Coordinates of C-alpha atoms in Angstrom, one line a residue:
X1 CA 132.2 244.3 -49.0
X2 CA 130.0 242.1 -51.4
X3 CA 132.8 242.7 -54.1
X4 CA 135.5 241.3 -52.0
X5 CA 133.4 238.2 -51.3
X6 CA 132.6 237.4 -54.7
X7 CA 136.3 238.0 -55.7
X8 CA 137.5 235.6 -52.8
X9 CA 135.1 232.7 -54.2
X10 CA 136.3 232.9 -57.8
X11 CA 139.5 232.9 -56.6
X12 CA 139.1 229.6 -54.4
X13 CA 137.3 228.2 -57.2
X14 CA 140.1 228.8 -59.7
X15 CA 142.6 227.3 -57.1
X16 CA 140.3 224.1 -56.9
X17 CA 140.3 223.6 -60.5
X18 CA 143.9 224.1 -60.7
X19 CA 144.7 221.5 -58.0
X20 CA 141.8 219.1 -58.9
X21 CA 141.6 219.1 -62.6
X22 CA 138.4 217.4 -64.1
X23 CA 139.0 214.2 -66.1
X24 CA 138.5 214.6 -69.8
X25 CA 135.5 213.5 -71.3
X26 CA 135.4 210.3 -73.3
X27 CA 135.0 211.0 -77.0
X28 CA 132.1 209.1 -78.4
X29 CA 134.0 208.1 -81.5
X30 CA 137.1 206.2 -79.8
X31 CA 136.6 202.9 -77.9
X32 CA 136.4 203.3 -74.3
X33 CA 139.5 201.9 -72.5
X34 CA 140.0 201.4 -68.8
X35 CA 143.1 203.1 -67.7
X36 CA 145.2 201.5 -64.8
X37 CA 144.3 203.0 -61.5
X38 CA 147.1 204.8 -59.6
X39 CA 145.4 204.5 -56.1
X40 CA 146.4 201.9 -54.0
X41 CA 144.7 198.6 -54.2
X42 CA 141.9 198.2 -51.8
X43 CA 142.6 195.8 -48.9
X44 CA 140.1 193.0 -48.5
X45 CA 139.1 192.9 -44.7
X46 CA 138.5 189.3 -43.7
X47 CA 136.7 188.4 -40.6
X48 CA 139.0 187.1 -38.0
X49 CA 138.0 183.4 -36.8
X50 CA 138.8 181.9 -33.6
X51 CA 139.2 178.3 -32.4
X52 CA 136.0 176.9 -31.6
X53 CA 134.8 173.4 -30.7
X54 CA 134.3 170.4 -32.7
X55 CA 130.4 170.8 -32.3
X56 CA 130.4 174.3 -33.8
X57 CA 132.8 173.6 -36.7
X58 CA 130.8 173.2 -40.0
X59 CA 133.5 170.5 -41.3
X60 CA 131.3 167.8 -39.8
X61 CA 134.5 165.9 -38.4
X62 CA 134.5 164.9 -34.7
X63 CA 137.5 164.8 -32.4
X64 CA 138.2 161.3 -31.0
X65 CA 137.5 161.0 -27.3
X66 CA 140.6 160.9 -25.0
X67 CA 141.7 157.4 -24.4
X68 CA 140.7 155.3 -21.3
X69 CA 143.6 155.1 -18.7
X70 CA 145.6 151.8 -19.2
X71 CA 144.8 149.0 -16.7
X72 CA 148.7 148.5 -16.1
X73 CA 150.0 149.5 -12.9
X74 CA 153.2 150.8 -14.3
X75 CA 151.9 152.3 -17.7
X76 CA 154.2 153.5 -20.5
X77 CA 154.0 156.7 -22.1
X78 CA 152.4 155.1 -25.3
X79 CA 150.0 153.3 -23.2
X80 CA 149.0 156.8 -21.5
X81 CA 148.5 158.4 -25.1
X82 CA 146.7 155.7 -26.3
X83 CA 149.3 155.6 -29.3
X84 CA 151.7 153.0 -31.1
X85 CA 155.6 153.3 -31.2
X86 CA 155.2 154.3 -35.0
X87 CA 152.4 157.0 -34.3
X88 CA 153.6 160.6 -34.4
X89 CA 153.2 162.8 -31.7
X90 CA 149.8 164.4 -31.2
X91 CA 149.4 167.6 -29.1
X92 CA 145.8 167.3 -29.1
X93 CA 145.8 164.1 -26.9
X94 CA 147.9 165.8 -24.5
X95 CA 145.1 168.9 -24.1
X96 CA 142.3 166.1 -23.9
X97 CA 144.2 164.4 -20.8
X98 CA 145.1 167.6 -19.2
X99 CA 141.4 168.8 -19.3
X100 CA 140.3 165.4 -18.0
X101 CA 142.7 165.1 -15.0
X102 CA 144.0 168.6 -14.1
X103 CA 143.3 169.0 -10.4
X104 CA 142.0 172.5 -10.6
X105 CA 139.2 171.7 -13.1
X106 CA 136.0 170.2 -12.8
X107 CA 136.1 166.6 -13.3
X108 CA 133.8 165.3 -16.1
X109 CA 131.3 162.5 -15.4
X110 CA 133.7 159.7 -16.5
X111 CA 136.6 160.7 -14.1
X112 CA 134.4 162.3 -11.1
X113 CA 134.4 158.8 -9.2
X114 CA 138.4 159.4 -8.9
X115 CA 139.8 160.7 -5.8
X116 CA 142.0 163.9 -6.2
X117 CA 145.0 162.0 -5.1
X118 CA 144.7 159.7 -8.3
X119 CA 143.8 162.5 -10.5
X120 CA 147.0 164.3 -9.5
X121 CA 149.0 161.5 -10.0
X122 CA 147.4 160.7 -13.4
X123 CA 148.1 164.3 -14.3
X124 CA 151.8 163.9 -13.1
X125 CA 152.0 160.9 -15.5
X126 CA 150.2 162.6 -18.6
X127 CA 152.7 165.8 -18.1
X128 CA 155.9 163.4 -17.7
X129 CA 154.7 161.5 -21.0
X130 CA 154.1 164.5 -22.8
X131 CA 157.7 165.9 -22.2
X132 CA 159.0 162.7 -23.1
X133 CA 157.1 162.1 -26.4
X134 CA 157.4 165.5 -27.6
X135 CA 161.1 165.5 -27.4
X136 CA 162.5 163.3 -30.5
X137 CA 165.8 162.7 -28.7
X138 CA 164.3 161.6 -25.6
X139 CA 161.8 159.4 -27.4
X140 CA 164.5 157.8 -29.3
X141 CA 166.6 157.1 -26.2
X142 CA 163.3 155.5 -24.6
X143 CA 162.7 153.5 -27.6
X144 CA 166.1 151.9 -27.7
X145 CA 167.1 151.7 -24.2
X146 CA 163.9 152.3 -22.1
X147 CA 165.5 155.2 -20.2
X148 CA 164.0 158.6 -19.2
X149 CA 160.7 157.1 -17.9
X150 CA 160.0 156.5 -14.2
X151 CA 162.3 156.9 -11.4
X152 CA 166.1 156.5 -11.5
X153 CA 166.1 153.5 -9.6
X154 CA 163.6 152.1 -11.7
X155 CA 165.6 153.2 -14.8
X156 CA 168.7 151.1 -13.2
X157 CA 166.8 148.0 -12.6
X158 CA 165.3 148.5 -16.1
X159 CA 168.7 148.9 -17.7
X160 CA 170.1 145.8 -15.6
X161 CA 167.2 143.7 -17.1
X162 CA 167.9 145.0 -20.5
X163 CA 171.7 144.1 -20.2
X164 CA 170.5 140.4 -19.0
X165 CA 168.0 139.8 -21.6
X166 CA 170.6 141.0 -24.3
X167 CA 173.0 138.1 -23.1
X168 CA 170.2 135.6 -23.8
X169 CA 169.0 136.8 -27.1
X170 CA 170.3 134.8 -30.1
X171 CA 173.2 136.0 -32.1
X172 CA 174.5 138.2 -29.3
X173 CA 178.2 138.6 -28.8
X174 CA 178.1 138.2 -24.9
X175 CA 179.6 134.4 -25.0
X176 CA 182.6 135.3 -27.6
X177 CA 185.8 134.5 -25.8
X178 CA 188.2 133.2 -28.4
X179 CA 189.1 134.4 -31.9
X180 CA 187.3 131.4 -33.3
X181 CA 183.9 132.4 -31.6
X182 CA 184.4 135.9 -32.9
X183 CA 185.0 134.7 -36.5
X184 CA 182.1 132.6 -36.3
X185 CA 179.9 135.3 -34.8
X186 CA 181.1 137.6 -37.6
X187 CA 180.3 135.2 -40.5
X188 CA 176.8 134.7 -38.9
X189 CA 176.3 138.4 -38.9
X190 CA 177.4 138.8 -42.5
X191 CA 175.1 135.9 -43.5
X192 CA 172.1 137.8 -41.8
X193 CA 172.9 140.8 -43.8
X194 CA 172.8 138.9 -47.0
X195 CA 169.7 137.1 -46.3
X196 CA 167.4 139.3 -44.0
X197 CA 164.5 137.7 -41.9
X198 CA 165.8 134.3 -42.8
X199 CA 166.8 131.8 -40.4
X200 CA 170.6 131.1 -39.6
X201 CA 172.1 128.4 -41.3
X202 CA 172.2 125.1 -39.0
X203 CA 175.6 124.5 -37.7
X204 CA 177.7 121.1 -38.4
X205 CA 175.7 118.1 -37.1
X206 CA 178.3 115.4 -36.1
X207 CA 175.8 112.9 -34.8
X208 CA 172.3 112.6 -34.0
X209 CA 170.6 113.3 -30.8
X210 CA 169.9 109.7 -29.9
X211 CA 173.3 108.8 -31.1
X212 CA 174.9 111.2 -28.5
X213 CA 172.7 109.9 -25.8
X214 CA 173.5 106.4 -26.3
X215 CA 177.1 106.9 -26.1
X216 CA 176.8 109.1 -22.9
X217 CA 174.9 106.1 -21.4
X218 CA 177.8 103.5 -22.8
X219 CA 180.4 105.7 -21.3
X220 CA 178.7 105.7 -17.9
X221 CA 178.3 102.0 -18.0
X222 CA 181.9 101.6 -18.9
X223 CA 182.8 103.9 -16.0
X224 CA 180.4 102.2 -13.8
X225 CA 182.2 98.7 -14.4
X226 CA 185.8 100.1 -14.0
X227 CA 184.9 101.5 -10.5
X228 CA 183.4 98.4 -9.5
X229 CA 186.5 96.4 -10.6
X230 CA 188.6 98.8 -8.9
X231 CA 186.6 98.3 -5.5
X232 CA 186.8 94.7 -5.8
X233 CA 190.7 94.7 -6.4
X234 CA 191.3 97.0 -3.6
X235 CA 189.0 94.8 -1.3
X236 CA 190.9 91.9 -2.0
X237 CA 194.0 93.5 -1.5
X238 CA 193.1 94.7 1.8
X239 CA 192.0 91.1 2.5
X240 CA 195.4 89.7 1.5
X241 CA 197.3 92.3 3.8
X242 CA 195.0 91.6 6.6
X243 CA 195.7 87.9 6.2
X244 CA 199.5 88.5 5.9
X245 CA 199.5 90.6 9.1
X246 CA 197.6 88.2 11.1
X247 CA 199.9 85.3 9.9
X248 CA 203.1 87.3 10.8
X249 CA 201.8 87.9 14.2
X250 CA 200.8 84.1 14.9
X251 CA 204.4 83.2 13.7
X252 CA 205.9 85.7 16.0
X253 CA 203.7 84.4 18.8
X254 CA 204.8 80.8 18.3
X255 CA 208.4 81.8 18.0
X256 CA 208.3 83.5 21.5
X257 CA 206.5 80.6 22.8
X258 CA 208.7 77.9 21.6
X259 CA 211.6 80.1 22.6
X260 CA 210.4 80.3 26.2
X261 CA 209.3 76.7 26.6
X262 CA 213.2 75.4 26.8
X263 CA 214.2 78.3 28.8
X264 CA 215.7 78.3 32.3
X265 CA 214.4 81.0 34.9
X266 CA 217.2 83.3 34.4
X267 CA 216.8 83.2 30.8
X268 CA 213.3 84.1 31.2
X269 CA 214.2 87.1 33.3
X270 CA 216.7 88.2 31.0
X271 CA 214.4 88.2 28.2
X272 CA 211.7 90.1 30.2
X273 CA 214.6 92.6 31.4
X274 CA 215.5 93.1 27.7
X275 CA 211.6 93.7 26.8
X276 CA 211.2 96.2 29.6
X277 CA 214.2 97.9 28.7
X278 CA 213.1 98.0 25.0
X279 CA 209.7 99.3 26.0
X280 CA 211.5 102.2 28.2
X281 CA 213.8 103.1 25.0
X282 CA 211.1 103.1 22.6
X283 CA 211.6 99.5 21.2
X284 CA 215.3 99.8 20.2
X285 CA 216.3 96.2 19.9
X286 CA 220.0 95.3 20.6
X287 CA 220.6 98.0 22.8
X288 CA 222.5 95.8 25.4
X289 CA 223.7 93.4 22.7
X290 CA 227.0 95.0 23.0
X291 CA 229.3 95.4 25.9
X292 CA 229.2 99.3 27.3
X293 CA 232.7 100.8 26.2
X294 CA 234.4 102.4 29.4
X295 CA 234.6 105.8 29.1
X296 CA 238.3 107.2 29.2
X297 CA 237.3 110.2 31.1
X298 CA 235.4 108.6 34.2
X299 CA 237.5 105.5 35.8
X300 CA 235.1 102.6 37.0
X301 CA 232.2 103.8 34.7
X302 CA 232.0 100.1 33.9
X303 CA 231.9 98.9 37.5
X304 CA 229.0 101.6 38.3
X305 CA 227.0 100.1 35.1
X306 CA 227.5 96.6 36.2
X307 CA 224.8 96.9 39.3
X308 CA 222.3 98.4 37.0
X309 CA 222.6 95.5 34.3
X310 CA 222.4 92.9 37.0
X311 CA 221.0 89.7 35.6
X312 CA 221.9 90.9 31.7
X313 CA 224.5 88.4 30.1
X314 CA 227.0 90.2 28.2
X315 CA 228.8 88.6 25.5
X316 CA 232.4 88.6 25.8
X317 CA 234.4 91.1 23.9

């Protein structure tokens, strides 16, 4: 039994020697040289770090405090984040404002005096400003046209105001109506491109302001004198017309008076009848000057007309 155990041990040692040969011993007469290792390189285990607050960092840099809330009743996204239009977007500022105004967080001493509704409204504005500034396309659209902020009604009013402001800006094309206006406008734009930042060239000056004002005053005086002369002429014409009319009426009265002075009673009655008939027949003089022609169809028409014209002298035919 002991012989079997010793034989097994010898066999195991032989197998171990064949499987794991011992490294050759270095010769004392040869220069020792390190052979490249065939084993895989050892991985360096680094300690994983986590985000810490600025007070625990060893760099010594302090994070700037969150910006104060703007005093404007309608703040812009840039005012809420406390940044200029050319500043890059910073996510850190959004995190600071969220921690400061989130309704579910404990308010810090600086904002503890705010009511929950005010903090909620400010948090809503912070989120809306972050959505706008974090998107480059929406931010560019807001910078150019002011769109994407506040309610749609405010956006429409803002666009209307921008359109009205554009029409009053110098160098705009809102008042170009004819091809001469467009030609002058294009010439001005080309001059601005050739001379950026310089004031546009002055237009042609035909006269000074004082001379133009004097010319306007002189034209007003000439017009006033012309109107005065015209009024005087019209007044004189009216006076002459009234005098002529009165003279004609006086002459007619004198003629009728002189004619009635030498008439007999029958002549005066005849004149009265004529005037009465003229009044009845809308003043048609000479209606009964001619003798009435007898009607061929009705015999005795002349005899029937005679009683109606009693007292009227009919001239002989």
